[in-house]
PDB file of C-alpha atoms in Angstrom:
ATOM      1  CA  MET A 732      33.677 -11.982   3.396  1.00  0.00           C
ATOM      2  CA  ARG A 733      32.692 -13.511   6.727  1.00  0.00           C
ATOM      3  CA  ARG A 734      29.032 -13.523   7.692  1.00  0.00           C
ATOM      4  CA  PHE A 735      28.400 -11.858  11.064  1.00  0.00           C
ATOM      5  CA  THR A 736      26.444 -13.722  13.723  1.00  0.00           C
ATOM      6  CA  ALA A 737      24.303 -12.401  16.566  1.00  0.00           C
ATOM      7  CA  ALA A 738      27.146 -13.185  18.977  1.00  0.00           C
ATOM      8  CA  ASP A 739      29.350 -10.657  17.158  1.00  0.00           C
ATOM      9  CA  PHE A 740      27.003  -7.889  18.301  1.00  0.00           C
ATOM     10  CA  ASP A 741      25.542  -9.185  21.582  1.00  0.00           C
ATOM     11  CA  ASN A 742      28.476  -8.005  23.711  1.00  0.00           C
ATOM     12  CA  LYS A 743      28.809  -4.655  21.924  1.00  0.00           C
ATOM     13  CA  THR A 744      25.409  -3.213  22.818  1.00  0.00           C
ATOM     14  CA  ASP A 745      26.817  -0.294  24.799  1.00  0.00           C
ATOM     15  CA  PHE A 746      29.228   0.644  22.021  1.00  0.00           C
ATOM     16  CA  PHE A 747      26.531   0.628  19.337  1.00  0.00           C
ATOM     17  CA  ASP A 748      24.118   2.554  21.517  1.00  0.00           C
ATOM     18  CA  GLN A 749      26.735   5.244  22.141  1.00  0.00           C
ATOM     19  CA  MET A 750      27.389   5.417  18.408  1.00  0.00           C
ATOM     20  CA  ALA A 751      23.649   5.679  17.699  1.00  0.00           C
ATOM     21  CA  ALA A 752      23.417   8.591  20.148  1.00  0.00           C
ATOM     22  CA  SER A 753      26.354  10.451  18.544  1.00  0.00           C
ATOM     23  CA  SER A 754      25.627  13.745  16.790  1.00  0.00           C
ATOM     24  CA  TRP A 755      27.412  12.733  13.568  1.00  0.00           C
ATOM     25  CA  PHE A 756      25.419   9.512  13.292  1.00  0.00           C
ATOM     26  CA  ILE A 757      22.096  11.132  14.162  1.00  0.00           C
ATOM     27  CA  GLN A 758      22.721  13.665  11.385  1.00  0.00           C
ATOM     28  CA  LEU A 759      23.346  10.882   8.864  1.00  0.00           C
ATOM     29  CA  GLN A 760      20.176   9.083   9.906  1.00  0.00           C
ATOM     30  CA  HIS A 761      18.240  12.335   9.744  1.00  0.00           C
ATOM     31  CA  GLU A 762      19.345  12.827   6.147  1.00  0.00           C
ATOM     32  CA  ALA A 763      18.497   9.227   5.287  1.00  0.00           C
ATOM     33  CA  SER A 764      14.994   9.421   6.785  1.00  0.00           C
ATOM     34  CA  ARG A 765      14.062  12.941   5.672  1.00  0.00           C
ATOM     35  CA  ASN A 766      10.461  13.167   4.402  1.00  0.00           C
ATOM     36  CA  LEU A 767       9.928   9.425   4.844  1.00  0.00           C
ATOM     37  CA  SER A 768       6.236   8.885   5.494  1.00  0.00           C
ATOM     38  CA  GLY A 769       3.561   6.233   5.765  1.00  0.00           C
ATOM     39  CA  THR A 770       1.728   4.225   8.397  1.00  0.00           C
ATOM     40  CA  ASN A 771       3.794   1.090   8.983  1.00  0.00           C
ATOM     41  CA  LEU A 772       7.579   1.365   9.238  1.00  0.00           C
ATOM     42  CA  LEU A 773      10.229  -1.338   9.310  1.00  0.00           C
ATOM     43  CA  ASP A 774      13.682  -0.420  10.628  1.00  0.00           C
ATOM     44  CA  ALA A 775      15.837  -3.307   9.426  1.00  0.00           C
ATOM     45  CA  GLY A 776      18.935  -3.569  11.609  1.00  0.00           C
ATOM     46  CA  CYS A 777      17.570  -1.283  14.296  1.00  0.00           C
ATOM     47  CA  GLY A 778      20.298  -1.704  16.909  1.00  0.00           C
ATOM     48  CA  THR A 779      19.079  -0.173  20.162  1.00  0.00           C
ATOM     49  CA  GLY A 780      16.097   1.407  18.428  1.00  0.00           C
ATOM     50  CA  ARG A 781      16.952   5.085  18.592  1.00  0.00           C
ATOM     51  CA  LEU A 782      16.094   5.821  14.945  1.00  0.00           C
ATOM     52  CA  ALA A 783      12.767   3.984  15.062  1.00  0.00           C
ATOM     53  CA  ALA A 784      11.900   5.852  18.263  1.00  0.00           C
ATOM     54  CA  ARG A 785      12.520   9.201  16.567  1.00  0.00           C
ATOM     55  CA  LEU A 786      10.336   8.435  13.541  1.00  0.00           C
ATOM     56  CA  GLN A 787       7.109   9.188  15.345  1.00  0.00           C
ATOM     57  CA  GLN A 788       5.215  10.160  12.187  1.00  0.00           C
ATOM     58  CA  PHE A 789       4.481   6.445  11.716  1.00  0.00           C
ATOM     59  CA  GLU A 790       1.532   4.867  13.513  1.00  0.00           C
ATOM     60  CA  ASN A 791       3.272   1.499  13.759  1.00  0.00           C
ATOM     61  CA  ARG A 792       7.034   1.016  13.928  1.00  0.00           C
ATOM     62  CA  VAL A 793       8.830  -2.318  13.988  1.00  0.00           C
ATOM     63  CA  GLY A 794      12.562  -2.645  14.518  1.00  0.00           C
ATOM     64  CA  VAL A 795      14.388  -5.883  13.802  1.00  0.00           C
ATOM     65  CA  ASP A 796      17.939  -6.826  14.683  1.00  0.00           C
ATOM     66  CA  LEU A 797      19.997  -9.991  14.503  1.00  0.00           C
ATOM     67  CA  SER A 798      21.241  -9.448  18.060  1.00  0.00           C
ATOM     68  CA  THR A 799      19.008 -10.560  20.914  1.00  0.00           C
ATOM     69  CA  GLU A 800      20.852  -8.203  23.251  1.00  0.00           C
ATOM     70  CA  MET A 801      20.278  -5.231  20.942  1.00  0.00           C
ATOM     71  CA  VAL A 802      16.569  -6.009  20.847  1.00  0.00           C
ATOM     72  CA  ARG A 803      16.449  -6.419  24.615  1.00  0.00           C
ATOM     73  CA  GLU A 804      18.159  -3.053  25.107  1.00  0.00           C
ATOM     74  CA  ALA A 805      15.895  -1.381  22.541  1.00  0.00           C
ATOM     75  CA  SER A 806      12.787  -2.754  24.250  1.00  0.00           C
ATOM     76  CA  GLU A 807      13.963  -1.453  27.619  1.00  0.00           C
ATOM     77  CA  LEU A 808      15.048   1.963  26.348  1.00  0.00           C
ATOM     78  CA  HIS A 809      11.763   2.622  24.556  1.00  0.00           C
ATOM     79  CA  SER A 810       9.302   0.658  26.700  1.00  0.00           C
ATOM     80  CA  LYS A 811       6.998   3.667  27.101  1.00  0.00           C
ATOM     81  CA  GLU A 812       6.758   4.395  23.362  1.00  0.00           C
ATOM     82  CA  ALA A 813       3.388   3.555  21.830  1.00  0.00           C
ATOM     83  CA  GLY A 814       3.310   1.789  18.483  1.00  0.00           C
ATOM     84  CA  LEU A 815       6.934   0.664  18.694  1.00  0.00           C
ATOM     85  CA  THR A 816       7.917  -3.031  18.671  1.00  0.00           C
ATOM     86  CA  PHE A 817      11.283  -4.757  18.489  1.00  0.00           C
ATOM     87  CA  VAL A 818      11.865  -8.266  17.144  1.00  0.00           C
ATOM     88  CA  THR A 819      14.952 -10.475  16.919  1.00  0.00           C
ATOM     89  CA  ALA A 820      15.277 -11.470  13.266  1.00  0.00           C
ATOM     90  CA  ASP A 821      17.687 -11.848  10.363  1.00  0.00           C
ATOM     91  CA  VAL A 822      17.198  -9.227   7.654  1.00  0.00           C
ATOM     92  CA  GLU A 823      17.708 -12.027   5.134  1.00  0.00           C
ATOM     93  CA  ALA A 824      14.780 -14.037   6.556  1.00  0.00           C
ATOM     94  CA  LEU A 825      12.206 -11.610   7.941  1.00  0.00           C
ATOM     95  CA  PRO A 826       9.306 -13.106   9.958  1.00  0.00           C
ATOM     96  CA  PHE A 827       6.647 -10.948   8.296  1.00  0.00           C
ATOM     97  CA  PRO A 828       4.082 -11.520   5.552  1.00  0.00           C
ATOM     98  CA  ASP A 829       4.354  -9.957   2.127  1.00  0.00           C
ATOM     99  CA  TYR A 830       3.367  -6.296   1.718  1.00  0.00           C
ATOM    100  CA  GLN A 831       3.286  -5.437   5.440  1.00  0.00           C
ATOM    101  CA  PHE A 832       5.282  -2.170   5.516  1.00  0.00           C
ATOM    102  CA  ASP A 833       4.794   0.947   3.425  1.00  0.00           C
ATOM    103  CA  ALA A 834       8.185   2.345   4.477  1.00  0.00           C
ATOM    104  CA  VAL A 835      11.454   0.527   5.113  1.00  0.00           C
ATOM    105  CA  ILE A 836      14.719   1.999   6.340  1.00  0.00           C
ATOM    106  CA  SER A 837      18.005   0.210   6.912  1.00  0.00           C
ATOM    107  CA  THR A 838      21.082   2.059   8.126  1.00  0.00           C
ATOM    108  CA  CYS A 839      24.580   0.584   8.248  1.00  0.00           C
ATOM    109  CA  VAL A 840      23.432  -2.945   7.454  1.00  0.00           C
ATOM    110  CA  LEU A 841      23.679  -3.710   3.745  1.00  0.00           C
ATOM    111  CA  PHE A 842      27.417  -2.990   3.543  1.00  0.00           C
ATOM    112  CA  LEU A 843      28.105  -5.642   6.194  1.00  0.00           C
ATOM    113  CA  LEU A 844      26.434  -8.493   4.329  1.00  0.00           C
ATOM    114  CA  PRO A 845      28.308 -10.995   2.135  1.00  0.00           C
ATOM    115  CA  ASP A 846      25.178 -11.335  -0.031  1.00  0.00           C
ATOM    116  CA  PRO A 847      23.308  -7.995  -0.063  1.00  0.00           C
ATOM    117  CA  GLU A 848      20.893  -9.279  -2.715  1.00  0.00           C
ATOM    118  CA  ARG A 849      19.251 -11.641  -0.226  1.00  0.00           C
ATOM    119  CA  ALA A 850      18.508  -8.792   2.151  1.00  0.00           C
ATOM    120  CA  LEU A 851      17.183  -6.534  -0.607  1.00  0.00           C
ATOM    121  CA  ALA A 852      14.887  -9.333  -1.789  1.00  0.00           C
ATOM    122  CA  GLU A 853      13.446  -9.674   1.708  1.00  0.00           C
ATOM    123  CA  LEU A 854      12.969  -5.928   2.157  1.00  0.00           C
ATOM    124  CA  TYR A 855      11.224  -5.820  -1.212  1.00  0.00           C
ATOM    125  CA  ARG A 856       8.973  -8.756  -0.271  1.00  0.00           C
ATOM    126  CA  VAL A 857       7.642  -7.224   2.947  1.00  0.00           C
ATOM    127  CA  GLN A 858       7.068  -3.791   1.408  1.00  0.00           C
ATOM    128  CA  THR A 859       3.809  -2.559  -0.053  1.00  0.00           C
ATOM    129  CA  LYS A 860       3.507  -1.578  -3.699  1.00  0.00           C
ATOM    130  CA  GLY A 861       4.522   2.063  -3.968  1.00  0.00           C
ATOM    131  CA  GLY A 862       6.310   1.973  -0.612  1.00  0.00           C
ATOM    132  CA  GLU A 863       9.663   3.676  -0.165  1.00  0.00           C
ATOM    133  CA  LEU A 864      12.998   2.176   0.833  1.00  0.00           C
ATOM    134  CA  ARG A 865      15.860   4.162   2.363  1.00  0.00           C
ATOM    135  CA  LEU A 866      19.411   2.877   2.805  1.00  0.00           C
ATOM    136  CA  LEU A 867      22.450   4.376   4.531  1.00  0.00           C
ATOM    137  CA  ASN A 868      25.935   2.907   4.084  1.00  0.00           C
ATOM    138  CA  PRO A 869      29.552   4.151   4.129  1.00  0.00           C
ATOM    139  CA  SER A 870      30.530   6.015   0.967  1.00  0.00           C
ATOM    140  CA  PRO A 871      33.241   4.698  -1.382  1.00  0.00           C
ATOM    141  CA  ALA A 872      35.654   7.390  -0.187  1.00  0.00           C
ATOM    142  CA  PHE A 873      35.096   6.812   3.528  1.00  0.00           C
ATOM    143  CA  SER A 874      38.039   5.158   5.272  1.00  0.00           C
ATOM    144  CA  PHE A 875      39.835   4.936   8.591  1.00  0.00           C
ATOM    145  CA  ALA A 876      42.114   7.779   7.501  1.00  0.00           C
ATOM    146  CA  ARG A 877      39.100   9.966   6.760  1.00  0.00           C
ATOM    147  CA  ALA A 878      37.552   8.976  10.099  1.00  0.00           C
ATOM    148  CA  GLU A 879      40.757   9.929  11.928  1.00  0.00           C
ATOM    149  CA  LYS A 880      40.733  13.341  10.278  1.00  0.00           C
ATOM    150  CA  ASP A 881      37.040  13.970  11.046  1.00  0.00           C
ATOM    151  CA  ALA A 882      37.203  12.628  14.597  1.00  0.00           C
ATOM    152  CA  HIS A 883      39.323  15.568  15.751  1.00  0.00           C
ATOM    153  CA  HIS A 884      36.261  17.805  15.325  1.00  0.00           C
ATOM    154  CA  LEU A 885      33.981  15.605  17.441  1.00  0.00           C
ATOM    155  CA  PRO A 886      33.400  15.438  21.214  1.00  0.00           C
ATOM    156  CA  ALA A 887      35.697  12.880  22.807  1.00  0.00           C
ATOM    157  CA  GLN A 888      32.891  10.421  23.555  1.00  0.00           C
ATOM    158  CA  GLU A 889      31.851  10.312  19.883  1.00  0.00           C
ATOM    159  CA  ARG A 890      35.236   9.692  18.288  1.00  0.00           C
ATOM    160  CA  ASN A 891      35.567   5.944  18.794  1.00  0.00           C
ATOM    161  CA  GLY A 892      32.308   5.204  16.992  1.00  0.00           C
ATOM    162  CA  LEU A 893      33.432   7.075  13.899  1.00  0.00           C
ATOM    163  CA  LEU A 894      36.880   5.459  13.980  1.00  0.00           C
ATOM    164  CA  GLN A 895      35.398   1.968  14.238  1.00  0.00           C
ATOM    165  CA  TRP A 896      32.993   2.737  11.389  1.00  0.00           C
ATOM    166  CA  GLY A 897      35.979   3.755   9.276  1.00  0.00           C
ATOM    167  CA  ARG A 898      37.803   0.519  10.101  1.00  0.00           C
ATOM    168  CA  ILE A 899      34.883  -1.771   9.262  1.00  0.00           C
ATOM    169  CA  ALA A 900      34.047   0.194   6.098  1.00  0.00           C
ATOM    170  CA  GLU A 901      37.472  -0.664   4.678  1.00  0.00           C
ATOM    171  CA  ARG A 902      36.824  -4.386   5.178  1.00  0.00           C
ATOM    172  CA  ARG A 903      33.276  -4.497   3.803  1.00  0.00           C
ATOM    173  CA  HIS A 904      31.275  -3.152   0.873  1.00  0.00           C
ATOM    174  CA  ARG A 905      31.626   0.512  -0.011  1.00  0.00           C
ATOM    175  CA  PHE A 906      28.979   0.757  -2.701  1.00  0.00           C
ATOM    176  CA  THR A 907      29.293   3.281  -5.471  1.00  0.00           C
ATOM    177  CA  GLU A 908      26.183   5.193  -6.492  1.00  0.00           C
ATOM    178  CA  LEU A 909      25.973   3.240  -9.749  1.00  0.00           C
ATOM    179  CA  GLU A 910      26.425  -0.098  -7.985  1.00  0.00           C
ATOM    180  CA  LEU A 911      23.624   0.643  -5.547  1.00  0.00           C
ATOM    181  CA  LYS A 912      21.310   1.676  -8.367  1.00  0.00           C
ATOM    182  CA  HIS A 913      22.004  -1.584 -10.182  1.00  0.00           C
ATOM    183  CA  ARG A 914      21.428  -3.669  -7.070  1.00  0.00           C
ATOM    184  CA  LEU A 915      18.160  -1.896  -6.310  1.00  0.00           C
ATOM    185  CA  ALA A 916      16.931  -2.310  -9.881  1.00  0.00           C
ATOM    186  CA  ALA A 917      17.833  -6.008  -9.811  1.00  0.00           C
ATOM    187  CA  ALA A 918      15.759  -6.402  -6.641  1.00  0.00           C
ATOM    188  CA  GLY A 919      12.757  -4.852  -8.389  1.00  0.00           C
ATOM    189  CA  TYR A 920      12.893  -1.313  -7.056  1.00  0.00           C
ATOM    190  CA  ARG A 921      12.341   1.672  -9.335  1.00  0.00           C
ATOM    191  CA  GLU A 922      13.017   5.402  -9.240  1.00  0.00           C
ATOM    192  CA  ALA A 923      16.236   4.834  -7.316  1.00  0.00           C
ATOM    193  CA  ASP A 924      18.028   7.973  -6.234  1.00  0.00           C
ATOM    194  CA  VAL A 925      21.503   7.594  -4.733  1.00  0.00           C
ATOM    195  CA  SER A 926      23.617  10.441  -3.417  1.00  0.00           C
ATOM    196  CA  LEU A 927      26.314  11.297  -0.922  1.00  0.00           C
ATOM    197  CA  SER A 928      25.450  12.613   2.509  1.00  0.00           C
ATOM    198  CA  THR A 929      26.276  16.255   3.208  1.00  0.00           C
ATOM    199  CA  CYS A 930      29.462  15.281   5.036  1.00  0.00           C
ATOM    200  CA  GLY A 931      30.496  12.812   2.320  1.00  0.00           C
ATOM    201  CA  ARG A 932      30.944   9.912   4.752  1.00  0.00           C
ATOM    202  CA  ALA A 933      27.870   8.009   3.620  1.00  0.00           C
ATOM    203  CA  THR A 934      25.847   7.029   0.585  1.00  0.00           C
ATOM    204  CA  ILE A 935      22.087   7.440   0.912  1.00  0.00           C
ATOM    205  CA  ALA A 936      19.704   5.582  -1.363  1.00  0.00           C
ATOM    206  CA  ALA A 937      15.967   6.070  -1.836  1.00  0.00           C
ATOM    207  CA  ALA A 938      13.838   3.834  -4.053  1.00  0.00           C
ATOM    208  CA  ILE A 939      10.204   2.953  -4.694  1.00  0.00           C
ATOM    209  CA  LYS A 940       8.756  -0.545  -4.934  1.00  0.00           C
TER     210      LYS A 940
END
């Protein structure tokens, strides 16, 4: 599995921002972040920052993304938001001290990585004891064929994002619930709960450090 670089995403900022603003994706992120609370939040793989901007229950929110252009766009889009910072960084080598964040969320990132364990180890490192992790990734059953079927029910401007997500899901990890639980336990997390999203397109994981 090829490792993505920042350049793979730098020229796709508009596409990812449109996807992040799509109703189907917002609903998935809403399910993944439901009842997530704390003071300091890390959004690992924040894209253009729309999820971090919505999670206003946190006093301090930091979004990181591998793509410099994503971070630039996020900073411009949300420049008037207090307590919201965006940083260019690799989720496998985060530039933060241990125990900095009491809540961590990462949507549509882990499934892209050749070595998900490295990312989970970093998320675990920067999280406080008792802090909660949330993950959102394509479900095992999600595919391009499923995306084609579902896209017919979406507004025209939202269809391409779902179709592309279906394509990339077939080429990357589609974690089963049991596999995610094992990976989280191996990273040190406990009380892992993994379930399908309401629509069945995604797997949502919640775990405690």
